mmCIF file of C-alpha atoms in Angstrom:
data_model
loop_
_atom_site.group_PDB
_atom_site.id
_atom_site.type_symbol
_atom_site.label_atom_id
_atom_site.label_comp_id
_atom_site.label_asym_id
_atom_site.label_seq_id
_atom_site.Cartn_x
_atom_site.Cartn_y
_atom_site.Cartn_z
ATOM 1 C CA MET A 1 57.445 -195.701 23.800
ATOM 2 C CA SER A 2 53.981 -194.769 22.580
ATOM 3 C CA ASP A 3 50.847 -194.590 24.710
ATOM 4 C CA ARG A 4 49.360 -197.211 22.385
ATOM 5 C CA ASP A 5 52.156 -199.676 23.061
ATOM 6 C CA GLN A 6 51.879 -199.115 26.815
ATOM 7 C CA PHE A 7 48.130 -199.660 26.700
ATOM 8 C CA PHE A 8 48.386 -203.059 25.051
ATOM 9 C CA MET A 9 51.384 -204.103 27.154
ATOM 10 C CA ARG A 10 49.344 -203.413 30.287
ATOM 11 C CA GLU A 11 46.732 -205.816 28.953
ATOM 12 C CA ALA A 12 49.465 -208.410 28.419
ATOM 13 C CA LEU A 13 50.639 -207.857 32.011
ATOM 14 C CA ARG A 14 47.088 -208.318 33.298
ATOM 15 C CA LEU A 15 46.889 -211.636 31.489
ATOM 16 C CA ALA A 16 50.320 -212.738 32.699
ATOM 17 C CA ALA A 17 49.289 -212.299 36.346
ATOM 18 C CA LYS A 18 46.511 -214.868 35.868
ATOM 19 C CA GLY A 19 49.188 -217.572 35.881
ATOM 20 C CA ARG A 20 50.433 -216.618 39.351
ATOM 21 C CA GLY A 21 51.192 -219.682 41.445
ATOM 22 C CA ARG A 22 50.889 -222.146 38.553
ATOM 23 C CA THR A 23 53.798 -221.551 36.162
ATOM 24 C CA SER A 24 56.919 -222.087 38.308
ATOM 25 C CA PRO A 25 59.712 -222.778 37.506
ATOM 26 C CA ASN A 26 58.634 -220.976 34.343
ATOM 27 C CA PRO A 27 57.790 -217.252 34.336
ATOM 28 C CA MET A 28 54.377 -215.633 34.196
ATOM 29 C CA VAL A 29 53.897 -214.353 30.651
ATOM 30 C CA GLY A 30 51.003 -212.664 28.884
ATOM 31 C CA ALA A 31 50.511 -211.915 25.198
ATOM 32 C CA VAL A 32 48.099 -209.866 23.101
ATOM 33 C CA VAL A 33 47.673 -209.868 19.309
ATOM 34 C CA VAL A 34 46.540 -206.504 17.934
ATOM 35 C CA SER A 35 45.325 -205.813 14.402
ATOM 36 C CA GLY A 36 44.885 -202.110 13.785
ATOM 37 C CA ASP A 37 43.490 -200.916 17.097
ATOM 38 C CA THR A 38 41.622 -204.110 17.879
ATOM 39 C CA VAL A 39 42.731 -206.968 20.109
ATOM 40 C CA VAL A 40 42.165 -210.135 18.081
ATOM 41 C CA GLY A 41 43.952 -212.630 20.353
ATOM 42 C CA ARG A 42 44.776 -213.031 24.029
ATOM 43 C CA GLY A 43 46.771 -215.648 25.884
ATOM 44 C CA TYR A 44 48.910 -216.337 28.922
ATOM 45 C CA HIS A 45 51.121 -219.109 30.232
ATOM 46 C CA GLU A 46 48.610 -221.084 32.274
ATOM 47 C CA ARG A 47 50.807 -223.775 33.816
ATOM 48 C CA ALA A 48 54.326 -225.192 33.688
ATOM 49 C CA GLY A 49 54.635 -227.608 30.783
ATOM 50 C CA GLY A 50 51.682 -226.101 28.929
ATOM 51 C CA PRO A 51 51.681 -223.874 25.830
ATOM 52 C CA HIS A 52 53.391 -220.519 26.231
ATOM 53 C CA ALA A 53 51.541 -217.224 26.181
ATOM 54 C CA GLU A 54 52.474 -216.381 22.574
ATOM 55 C CA VAL A 55 51.141 -219.695 21.288
ATOM 56 C CA ASN A 56 47.851 -219.318 23.164
ATOM 57 C CA ALA A 57 47.397 -215.748 21.898
ATOM 58 C CA LEU A 58 48.183 -216.733 18.305
ATOM 59 C CA LEU A 59 45.769 -219.652 18.470
ATOM 60 C CA ASP A 60 43.117 -217.286 19.784
ATOM 61 C CA ALA A 61 43.802 -214.857 16.923
ATOM 62 C CA GLY A 62 43.897 -217.500 14.188
ATOM 63 C CA LYS A 63 44.213 -216.047 10.676
ATOM 64 C CA LYS A 64 43.764 -212.516 12.053
ATOM 65 C CA ALA A 65 47.381 -212.675 13.301
ATOM 66 C CA ALA A 66 48.708 -212.148 9.765
ATOM 67 C CA GLY A 67 50.146 -208.623 9.544
ATOM 68 C CA ALA A 68 49.298 -207.880 13.186
ATOM 69 C CA THR A 69 51.401 -206.812 16.186
ATOM 70 C CA LEU A 70 52.192 -209.176 19.058
ATOM 71 C CA TYR A 71 52.648 -207.704 22.541
ATOM 72 C CA VAL A 72 54.375 -210.063 24.961
ATOM 73 C CA THR A 73 55.727 -209.398 28.464
ATOM 74 C CA LEU A 74 58.825 -211.592 28.011
ATOM 75 C CA GLU A 75 61.040 -212.176 24.977
ATOM 76 C CA PRO A 76 59.779 -215.194 22.994
ATOM 77 C CA CYS A 77 61.857 -218.317 23.612
ATOM 78 C CA ASN A 78 64.106 -219.628 20.846
ATOM 79 C CA HIS A 79 64.889 -223.110 22.137
ATOM 80 C CA TYR A 80 63.251 -226.490 22.546
ATOM 81 C CA GLY A 81 62.167 -227.351 26.094
ATOM 82 C CA ARG A 82 58.913 -228.993 27.082
ATOM 83 C CA THR A 83 57.405 -227.019 24.207
ATOM 84 C CA PRO A 84 58.743 -225.936 20.771
ATOM 85 C CA PRO A 85 60.321 -222.453 20.399
ATOM 86 C CA CYS A 86 57.767 -219.651 20.339
ATOM 87 C CA THR A 87 59.782 -217.743 17.742
ATOM 88 C CA MET A 88 58.792 -220.281 15.099
ATOM 89 C CA ALA A 89 55.103 -219.950 15.992
ATOM 90 C CA VAL A 90 55.401 -216.172 15.662
ATOM 91 C CA VAL A 91 57.120 -216.439 12.266
ATOM 92 C CA ASP A 92 54.587 -218.962 10.944
ATOM 93 C CA SER A 93 51.639 -216.809 12.063
ATOM 94 C CA GLY A 94 52.520 -213.890 9.798
ATOM 95 C CA ILE A 95 53.020 -211.406 12.652
ATOM 96 C CA ARG A 96 54.784 -208.289 11.326
ATOM 97 C CA ARG A 97 55.800 -206.567 14.581
ATOM 98 C CA VAL A 98 56.624 -207.819 18.070
ATOM 99 C CA VAL A 99 56.694 -205.578 21.159
ATOM 100 C CA VAL A 100 58.555 -207.103 24.113
ATOM 101 C CA GLY A 101 58.364 -206.029 27.752
ATOM 102 C CA MET A 102 61.694 -207.504 28.867
ATOM 103 C CA THR A 103 64.413 -209.682 27.362
ATOM 104 C CA ASP A 104 65.128 -213.170 28.680
ATOM 105 C CA PRO A 105 67.008 -212.822 32.014
ATOM 106 C CA ASN A 106 69.216 -215.839 31.316
ATOM 107 C CA PRO A 107 72.503 -214.242 30.175
ATOM 108 C CA HIS A 108 73.223 -217.200 27.872
ATOM 109 C CA VAL A 109 70.034 -216.757 25.827
ATOM 110 C CA ALA A 110 69.078 -213.094 26.322
ATOM 111 C CA GLY A 111 68.321 -211.481 22.988
ATOM 112 C CA ASN A 112 68.349 -214.723 20.977
ATOM 113 C CA GLY A 113 64.597 -214.746 20.471
ATOM 114 C CA ALA A 114 64.486 -211.109 19.347
ATOM 115 C CA ALA A 115 67.467 -211.628 17.036
ATOM 116 C CA THR A 116 65.833 -214.643 15.394
ATOM 117 C CA LEU A 117 62.645 -212.694 14.740
ATOM 118 C CA ARG A 118 64.572 -209.779 13.271
ATOM 119 C CA ASP A 119 66.481 -212.166 11.021
ATOM 120 C CA ARG A 120 63.111 -213.293 9.649
ATOM 121 C CA GLY A 121 62.125 -209.724 8.795
ATOM 122 C CA ILE A 122 59.927 -209.026 11.825
ATOM 123 C CA THR A 123 60.197 -205.652 13.547
ATOM 124 C CA VAL A 124 61.030 -206.108 17.237
ATOM 125 C CA GLU A 125 60.944 -203.448 19.964
ATOM 126 C CA THR A 126 61.979 -204.203 23.547
ATOM 127 C CA GLY A 127 61.795 -202.547 26.952
ATOM 128 C CA ILE A 128 58.119 -201.496 26.879
ATOM 129 C CA LEU A 129 56.991 -201.235 30.541
ATOM 130 C CA GLU A 130 60.088 -203.215 31.469
ATOM 131 C CA LEU A 131 59.967 -202.411 35.193
ATOM 132 C CA PRO A 132 56.481 -203.868 35.875
ATOM 133 C CA CYS A 133 57.381 -206.840 33.665
ATOM 134 C CA ARG A 134 60.463 -207.502 35.800
ATOM 135 C CA LEU A 135 58.606 -206.966 39.070
ATOM 136 C CA LEU A 136 56.045 -209.580 38.044
ATOM 137 C CA ASN A 137 58.773 -212.205 37.608
ATOM 138 C CA GLN A 138 61.289 -211.387 40.325
ATOM 139 C CA ALA A 139 61.451 -215.024 41.439
ATOM 140 C CA PHE A 140 62.066 -216.315 37.908
ATOM 141 C CA ILE A 141 64.711 -213.665 37.241
ATOM 142 C CA LYS A 142 66.612 -214.320 40.471
ATOM 143 C CA HIS A 143 66.561 -218.079 39.962
ATOM 144 C CA SER A 144 67.659 -217.706 36.319
ATOM 145 C CA THR A 145 70.573 -215.409 37.158
ATOM 146 C CA THR A 146 71.747 -216.734 40.548
ATOM 147 C CA GLY A 147 70.310 -220.240 40.899
ATOM 148 C CA LEU A 148 68.673 -219.171 44.172
ATOM 149 C CA PRO A 149 65.011 -218.683 45.136
ATOM 150 C CA LEU A 150 63.491 -215.297 45.892
ATOM 151 C CA VAL A 151 63.082 -215.109 49.686
ATOM 152 C CA THR A 152 60.123 -213.359 51.325
ATOM 153 C CA LEU A 153 59.892 -212.951 55.103
ATOM 154 C CA LYS A 154 56.389 -213.151 56.577
ATOM 155 C CA VAL A 155 55.835 -212.129 60.200
ATOM 156 C CA ALA A 156 52.599 -211.521 62.146
ATOM 157 C CA ALA A 157 52.885 -209.429 65.299
ATOM 158 C CA THR A 158 51.061 -207.349 67.868
ATOM 159 C CA LEU A 159 51.427 -203.568 67.783
ATOM 160 C CA ASP A 160 54.264 -203.833 70.289
ATOM 161 C CA GLY A 161 56.133 -206.222 68.001
ATOM 162 C CA ARG A 162 55.496 -209.609 69.637
ATOM 163 C CA ILE A 163 54.799 -212.775 67.651
ATOM 164 C CA ALA A 164 53.845 -214.954 70.642
ATOM 165 C CA THR A 165 53.342 -214.806 74.389
ATOM 166 C CA ARG A 166 56.081 -215.897 76.769
ATOM 167 C CA THR A 167 54.498 -219.389 76.718
ATOM 168 C CA GLY A 168 54.703 -219.561 72.907
ATOM 169 C CA ASP A 169 50.977 -219.045 72.286
ATOM 170 C CA SER A 170 50.433 -217.292 68.941
ATOM 171 C CA ARG A 171 46.946 -218.322 67.794
ATOM 172 C CA TRP A 172 45.606 -216.115 66.547
ATOM 173 C CA ILE A 173 47.407 -212.788 66.325
ATOM 174 C CA THR A 174 45.902 -211.637 63.040
ATOM 175 C CA ASN A 175 42.350 -211.904 61.769
ATOM 176 C CA GLU A 176 40.842 -214.288 59.242
ATOM 177 C CA ARG A 177 41.267 -211.910 56.316
ATOM 178 C CA SER A 178 45.004 -211.594 56.976
ATOM 179 C CA ARG A 179 45.345 -215.355 57.310
ATOM 180 C CA ARG A 180 43.511 -215.853 54.024
ATOM 181 C CA PHE A 181 46.020 -213.550 52.320
ATOM 182 C CA VAL A 182 48.881 -215.574 53.813
ATOM 183 C CA HIS A 183 47.369 -218.687 52.253
ATOM 184 C CA ASP A 184 47.437 -216.823 48.953
ATOM 185 C CA LEU A 185 51.138 -216.089 49.532
ATOM 186 C CA ARG A 186 51.698 -219.785 50.162
ATOM 187 C CA CYS A 187 49.797 -220.703 47.027
ATOM 188 C CA CYS A 188 52.152 -218.499 44.999
ATOM 189 C CA SER A 189 55.337 -219.808 46.651
ATOM 190 C CA ASP A 190 57.364 -222.868 45.709
ATOM 191 C CA GLY A 191 58.398 -223.486 49.312
ATOM 192 C CA ILE A 192 57.646 -222.489 52.907
ATOM 193 C CA LEU A 193 60.384 -222.517 55.536
ATOM 194 C CA VAL A 194 60.192 -222.513 59.346
ATOM 195 C CA GLY A 195 62.514 -223.343 62.196
ATOM 196 C CA ILE A 196 62.103 -226.373 64.430
ATOM 197 C CA ASP A 197 60.839 -224.243 67.336
ATOM 198 C CA THR A 198 57.866 -223.116 65.242
ATOM 199 C CA ALA A 199 57.265 -226.670 64.026
ATOM 200 C CA LEU A 200 57.242 -228.064 67.574
ATOM 201 C CA THR A 201 55.268 -225.259 69.228
ATOM 202 C CA ASP A 202 52.571 -224.695 66.584
ATOM 203 C CA ASP A 203 52.483 -228.119 64.890
ATOM 204 C CA PRO A 204 51.501 -226.354 61.637
ATOM 205 C CA GLN A 205 50.372 -227.878 58.365
ATOM 206 C CA LEU A 206 52.033 -225.116 56.285
ATOM 207 C CA THR A 207 49.693 -225.806 53.379
ATOM 208 C CA ALA A 208 47.783 -223.386 51.162
ATOM 209 C CA ARG A 209 44.157 -223.870 52.100
ATOM 210 C CA LEU A 210 42.196 -221.950 49.494
ATOM 211 C CA ARG A 211 39.170 -222.958 47.463
ATOM 212 C CA ARG A 212 40.305 -222.419 43.911
ATOM 213 C CA LYS A 213 39.711 -223.885 40.486
ATOM 214 C CA PRO A 214 42.079 -225.253 39.420
ATOM 215 C CA PRO A 215 43.178 -226.231 42.948
ATOM 216 C CA CYS A 216 46.022 -224.348 44.561
ATOM 217 C CA ARG A 217 49.419 -225.932 44.028
ATOM 218 C CA GLN A 218 50.951 -226.900 47.369
ATOM 219 C CA PRO A 219 54.443 -225.600 48.242
ATOM 220 C CA VAL A 220 57.257 -227.767 49.573
ATOM 221 C CA ARG A 221 57.419 -227.498 53.377
ATOM 222 C CA ILE A 222 60.923 -227.035 54.787
ATOM 223 C CA VAL A 223 62.029 -227.233 58.417
ATOM 224 C CA LEU A 224 65.420 -226.185 59.807
ATOM 225 C CA ASP A 225 65.924 -228.968 62.335
ATOM 226 C CA SER A 226 69.568 -229.385 63.369
ATOM 227 C CA ARG A 227 69.065 -232.480 65.533
ATOM 228 C CA LEU A 228 65.993 -233.969 63.839
ATOM 229 C CA LYS A 229 63.603 -233.223 66.685
ATOM 230 C CA LEU A 230 60.546 -233.183 64.408
ATOM 231 C CA SER A 231 58.006 -235.649 65.780
ATOM 232 C CA ALA A 232 56.726 -238.542 63.690
ATOM 233 C CA THR A 233 53.229 -237.624 64.902
ATOM 234 C CA SER A 234 53.445 -233.998 63.724
ATOM 235 C CA GLN A 235 51.090 -232.661 61.082
ATOM 236 C CA LEU A 236 54.044 -232.215 58.747
ATOM 237 C CA VAL A 237 55.325 -235.769 58.973
ATOM 238 C CA LYS A 238 51.871 -237.355 58.876
ATOM 239 C CA THR A 239 51.154 -235.589 55.573
ATOM 240 C CA ALA A 240 54.627 -235.891 54.007
ATOM 241 C CA LEU A 241 53.418 -238.398 51.408
ATOM 242 C CA GLU A 242 50.715 -235.963 50.300
ATOM 243 C CA VAL A 243 52.690 -232.694 50.298
ATOM 244 C CA PRO A 244 56.529 -232.792 50.260
ATOM 245 C CA VAL A 245 58.439 -232.110 53.482
ATOM 246 C CA TRP A 246 62.175 -231.424 53.565
ATOM 247 C CA VAL A 247 64.114 -231.301 56.815
ATOM 248 C CA ALA A 248 67.554 -229.675 56.904
ATOM 249 C CA CYS A 249 69.812 -231.002 59.655
ATOM 250 C CA THR A 250 73.499 -231.160 60.615
ATOM 251 C CA GLU A 251 75.932 -233.777 59.340
ATOM 252 C CA ASP A 252 76.019 -235.475 62.750
ATOM 253 C CA ALA A 253 72.249 -235.586 63.358
ATOM 254 C CA PRO A 254 71.086 -239.012 64.661
ATOM 255 C CA LEU A 255 70.811 -241.637 61.922
ATOM 256 C CA PRO A 256 67.896 -243.522 63.559
ATOM 257 C CA LYS A 257 65.820 -240.336 63.481
ATOM 258 C CA GLU A 258 66.680 -239.807 59.821
ATOM 259 C CA SER A 259 65.555 -243.352 59.055
ATOM 260 C CA ALA A 260 62.231 -242.823 60.840
ATOM 261 C CA LEU A 261 61.540 -239.566 59.029
ATOM 262 C CA SER A 262 62.584 -240.986 55.662
ATOM 263 C CA ALA A 263 60.270 -243.955 56.165
ATOM 264 C CA ALA A 264 57.397 -241.497 56.587
ATOM 265 C CA GLY A 265 58.259 -239.785 53.292
ATOM 266 C CA VAL A 266 60.315 -236.868 54.619
ATOM 267 C CA VAL A 267 63.377 -235.811 52.604
ATOM 268 C CA VAL A 268 66.296 -235.322 55.010
ATOM 269 C CA LEU A 269 69.034 -232.940 53.855
ATOM 270 C CA ARG A 270 72.267 -232.823 55.832
ATOM 271 C CA LEU A 271 73.141 -229.224 55.002
ATOM 272 C CA LEU A 272 73.542 -227.380 58.282
ATOM 273 C CA GLY A 273 76.633 -226.598 60.315
ATOM 274 C CA ARG A 274 76.785 -227.073 64.046
ATOM 275 C CA GLN A 275 74.931 -223.832 64.709
ATOM 276 C CA GLY A 276 72.067 -224.842 62.432
ATOM 277 C CA ARG A 277 71.039 -221.479 61.027
ATOM 278 C CA ASP A 278 74.591 -220.528 59.987
ATOM 279 C CA ASP A 279 74.358 -222.544 56.779
ATOM 280 C CA LEU A 280 71.291 -220.889 55.294
ATOM 281 C CA PRO A 281 73.158 -220.230 52.006
ATOM 282 C CA SER A 282 73.557 -224.001 51.600
ATOM 283 C CA VAL A 283 69.835 -224.475 52.157
ATOM 284 C CA LEU A 284 68.944 -221.823 49.588
ATOM 285 C CA LYS A 285 71.401 -223.271 47.084
ATOM 286 C CA GLU A 286 69.851 -226.722 47.501
ATOM 287 C CA CYS A 287 66.360 -225.263 47.095
ATOM 288 C CA GLY A 288 67.451 -223.632 43.864
ATOM 289 C CA LYS A 289 68.989 -226.856 42.576
ATOM 290 C CA ARG A 290 65.722 -228.638 43.266
ATOM 291 C CA GLY A 291 63.761 -226.123 41.203
ATOM 292 C CA LEU A 292 62.331 -223.819 43.878
ATOM 293 C CA THR A 293 62.233 -220.253 42.560
ATOM 294 C CA SER A 294 60.461 -218.656 45.542
ATOM 295 C CA LEU A 295 60.581 -219.271 49.286
ATOM 296 C CA LEU A 296 58.249 -217.913 51.961
ATOM 297 C CA VAL A 297 59.925 -217.784 55.381
ATOM 298 C CA GLU A 298 57.346 -217.916 58.175
ATOM 299 C CA GLY A 299 59.624 -217.903 61.191
ATOM 300 C CA GLY A 300 60.240 -218.033 64.039
ATOM 301 C CA SER A 301 62.042 -214.942 65.212
ATOM 302 C CA ARG A 302 65.538 -216.485 65.242
ATOM 303 C CA VAL A 303 65.122 -217.790 61.710
ATOM 304 C CA VAL A 304 63.906 -214.384 60.513
ATOM 305 C CA GLY A 305 66.852 -212.776 62.303
ATOM 306 C CA ALA A 306 69.311 -215.155 60.651
ATOM 307 C CA PHE A 307 67.992 -214.340 57.162
ATOM 308 C CA LEU A 308 68.304 -210.627 57.909
ATOM 309 C CA GLU A 309 71.738 -210.954 59.506
ATOM 310 C CA HIS A 310 73.154 -212.726 56.456
ATOM 311 C CA HIS A 311 71.316 -210.490 53.948
ATOM 312 C CA LEU A 312 69.525 -213.468 52.391
ATOM 313 C CA ALA A 313 65.984 -212.063 52.262
ATOM 314 C CA ASP A 314 64.627 -210.130 49.295
ATOM 315 C CA ASP A 315 61.140 -209.047 50.400
ATOM 316 C CA CYS A 316 59.158 -208.759 53.611
ATOM 317 C CA CYS A 317 55.489 -208.841 54.609
ATOM 318 C CA PHE A 318 54.950 -207.726 58.202
ATOM 319 C CA PHE A 319 51.405 -208.003 59.564
ATOM 320 C CA TYR A 320 50.356 -205.977 62.615
ATOM 321 C CA ALA A 321 47.189 -206.698 64.599
ATOM 322 C CA PRO A 322 45.524 -204.129 66.910
ATOM 323 C CA LYS A 323 46.667 -205.918 70.063
ATOM 324 C CA ILE A 324 49.230 -205.119 72.759
ATOM 325 C CA LEU A 325 50.830 -207.751 74.988
ATOM 326 C CA GLY A 326 52.963 -205.411 77.073
ATOM 327 C CA ASP A 327 55.254 -208.242 78.159
ATOM 328 C CA ARG A 328 58.994 -207.862 77.631
ATOM 329 C CA GLU A 329 59.381 -211.637 77.930
ATOM 330 C CA ALA A 330 56.976 -212.266 75.053
ATOM 331 C CA ILE A 331 58.679 -213.387 71.827
ATOM 332 C CA PRO A 332 59.810 -210.503 69.569
ATOM 333 C CA MET A 333 59.522 -210.397 65.789
ATOM 334 C CA VAL A 334 63.265 -210.707 65.235
ATOM 335 C CA GLN A 335 66.058 -212.189 67.319
ATOM 336 C CA GLY A 336 69.752 -212.473 66.538
ATOM 337 C CA PHE A 337 69.824 -209.425 64.278
ATOM 338 C CA SER A 338 70.708 -206.198 66.031
ATOM 339 C CA ARG A 339 72.411 -202.893 65.300
ATOM 340 C CA ARG A 340 73.901 -200.448 67.808
ATOM 341 C CA ARG A 341 73.320 -197.344 65.701
ATOM 342 C CA MET A 342 70.233 -196.223 63.847
ATOM 343 C CA SER A 343 72.450 -195.509 60.836
ATOM 344 C CA GLU A 344 73.217 -199.253 60.689
ATOM 345 C CA ALA A 345 69.555 -200.281 60.500
ATOM 346 C CA LEU A 346 68.506 -202.317 57.482
ATOM 347 C CA PRO A 347 66.458 -200.121 55.119
ATOM 348 C CA VAL A 348 63.264 -201.241 53.416
ATOM 349 C CA TYR A 349 62.495 -199.990 49.912
ATOM 350 C CA ASP A 350 59.252 -199.427 48.015
ATOM 351 C CA LEU A 351 57.234 -199.701 51.229
ATOM 352 C CA ARG A 352 53.549 -200.493 50.703
ATOM 353 C CA VAL A 353 50.636 -200.485 53.149
ATOM 354 C CA ARG A 354 47.561 -202.692 52.912
ATOM 355 C CA ARG A 355 44.710 -203.229 55.351
ATOM 356 C CA PHE A 356 42.828 -206.424 56.105
ATOM 357 C CA GLY A 357 40.022 -205.221 58.291
ATOM 358 C CA ASP A 358 41.724 -203.846 61.399
ATOM 359 C CA ASP A 359 45.023 -205.560 60.565
ATOM 360 C CA VAL A 360 47.754 -203.707 58.675
ATOM 361 C CA MET A 361 50.387 -205.251 56.401
ATOM 362 C CA LEU A 362 53.618 -203.418 55.608
ATOM 363 C CA SER A 363 55.530 -204.915 52.692
ATOM 364 C CA GLY A 364 58.631 -203.906 50.800
ATOM 365 C CA ARG A 365 61.969 -204.892 49.298
ATOM 366 C CA LEU A 366 65.122 -205.438 51.335
ATOM 367 C CA HIS A 367 67.426 -204.537 48.429
ATOM 368 C CA ARG A 368 67.491 -201.194 46.622
ATOM 369 C CA ASP A 369 67.709 -202.736 43.151
ATOM 370 C CA ILE A 370 65.278 -205.225 41.687
ATOM 371 C CA TYR A 371 66.515 -208.285 39.829
#
């Protein structure tokens, strides 16, 4: 791996990240066309259904692509979907060498694009900055290989680990800068999930409220609601026709309540067992079937505990505000997940620290290996 190849692949990664929040269920991909030591074309996958990164970069390069090198963060596709295969565009452009960050994660098609290019006489090298390429598309990789969305836990707490007072009051624990970052997390997620207690206590909108051009894509809002307690006058139900709302309930939840919610535009999914949170795998499987590649879990504490207890979360973002409640009856960050020995505690990997004014966010992975 040469320094030159790494340099241009980093540029392709920078471009790929510009598609964050707009490409799902497709991956974020960036591409750079280099002739000699000069970049003659740049492109990235801007939105799902639109031209892929390679096509945009080749169009930008025009005739200068002939004899040049193409750097692309993900192996060019070799099949017809909503767009023609990128391999054919590469062949037709006259590109002589292709440098790939990572191969396609789908085990049924991995390597097909590279093999097709090699068969046409094009030199192909793979695995250049593979780790950052994979980290950029963790959600796409997990969904492609398991059919499940990538799950991120988001919790905001006081320094003594409380997410609300004993009365349920939680507005606002963190500052405006932290909340703006959470809206960015929502903007980049396919779905947001909360439990019914959070929905009833906070009456949240669970939308991404950012001023962006193009506008931020709104995630599906999901509520774990065993007995269909969600009120028809809630913010979620009143806006269900504008931004999708799914409610997961038990098989024996009241039919009249389902009818009322459905009439308001809510999608009711009878997926839960009698204990409600015990069938989270069924919820995640259904999310994956419906095309959600990433899920942001915003609580409450029992829901967060259930995801941790069943090892269903992949990442975490814990926000801490410089406040202390000092009340043992205030609501803790996590409930229902406990270990008697420190050696049994769930480890967090690749821990990162970020400040938003006086607030601090700790984020990391809940599995040692990345997808």
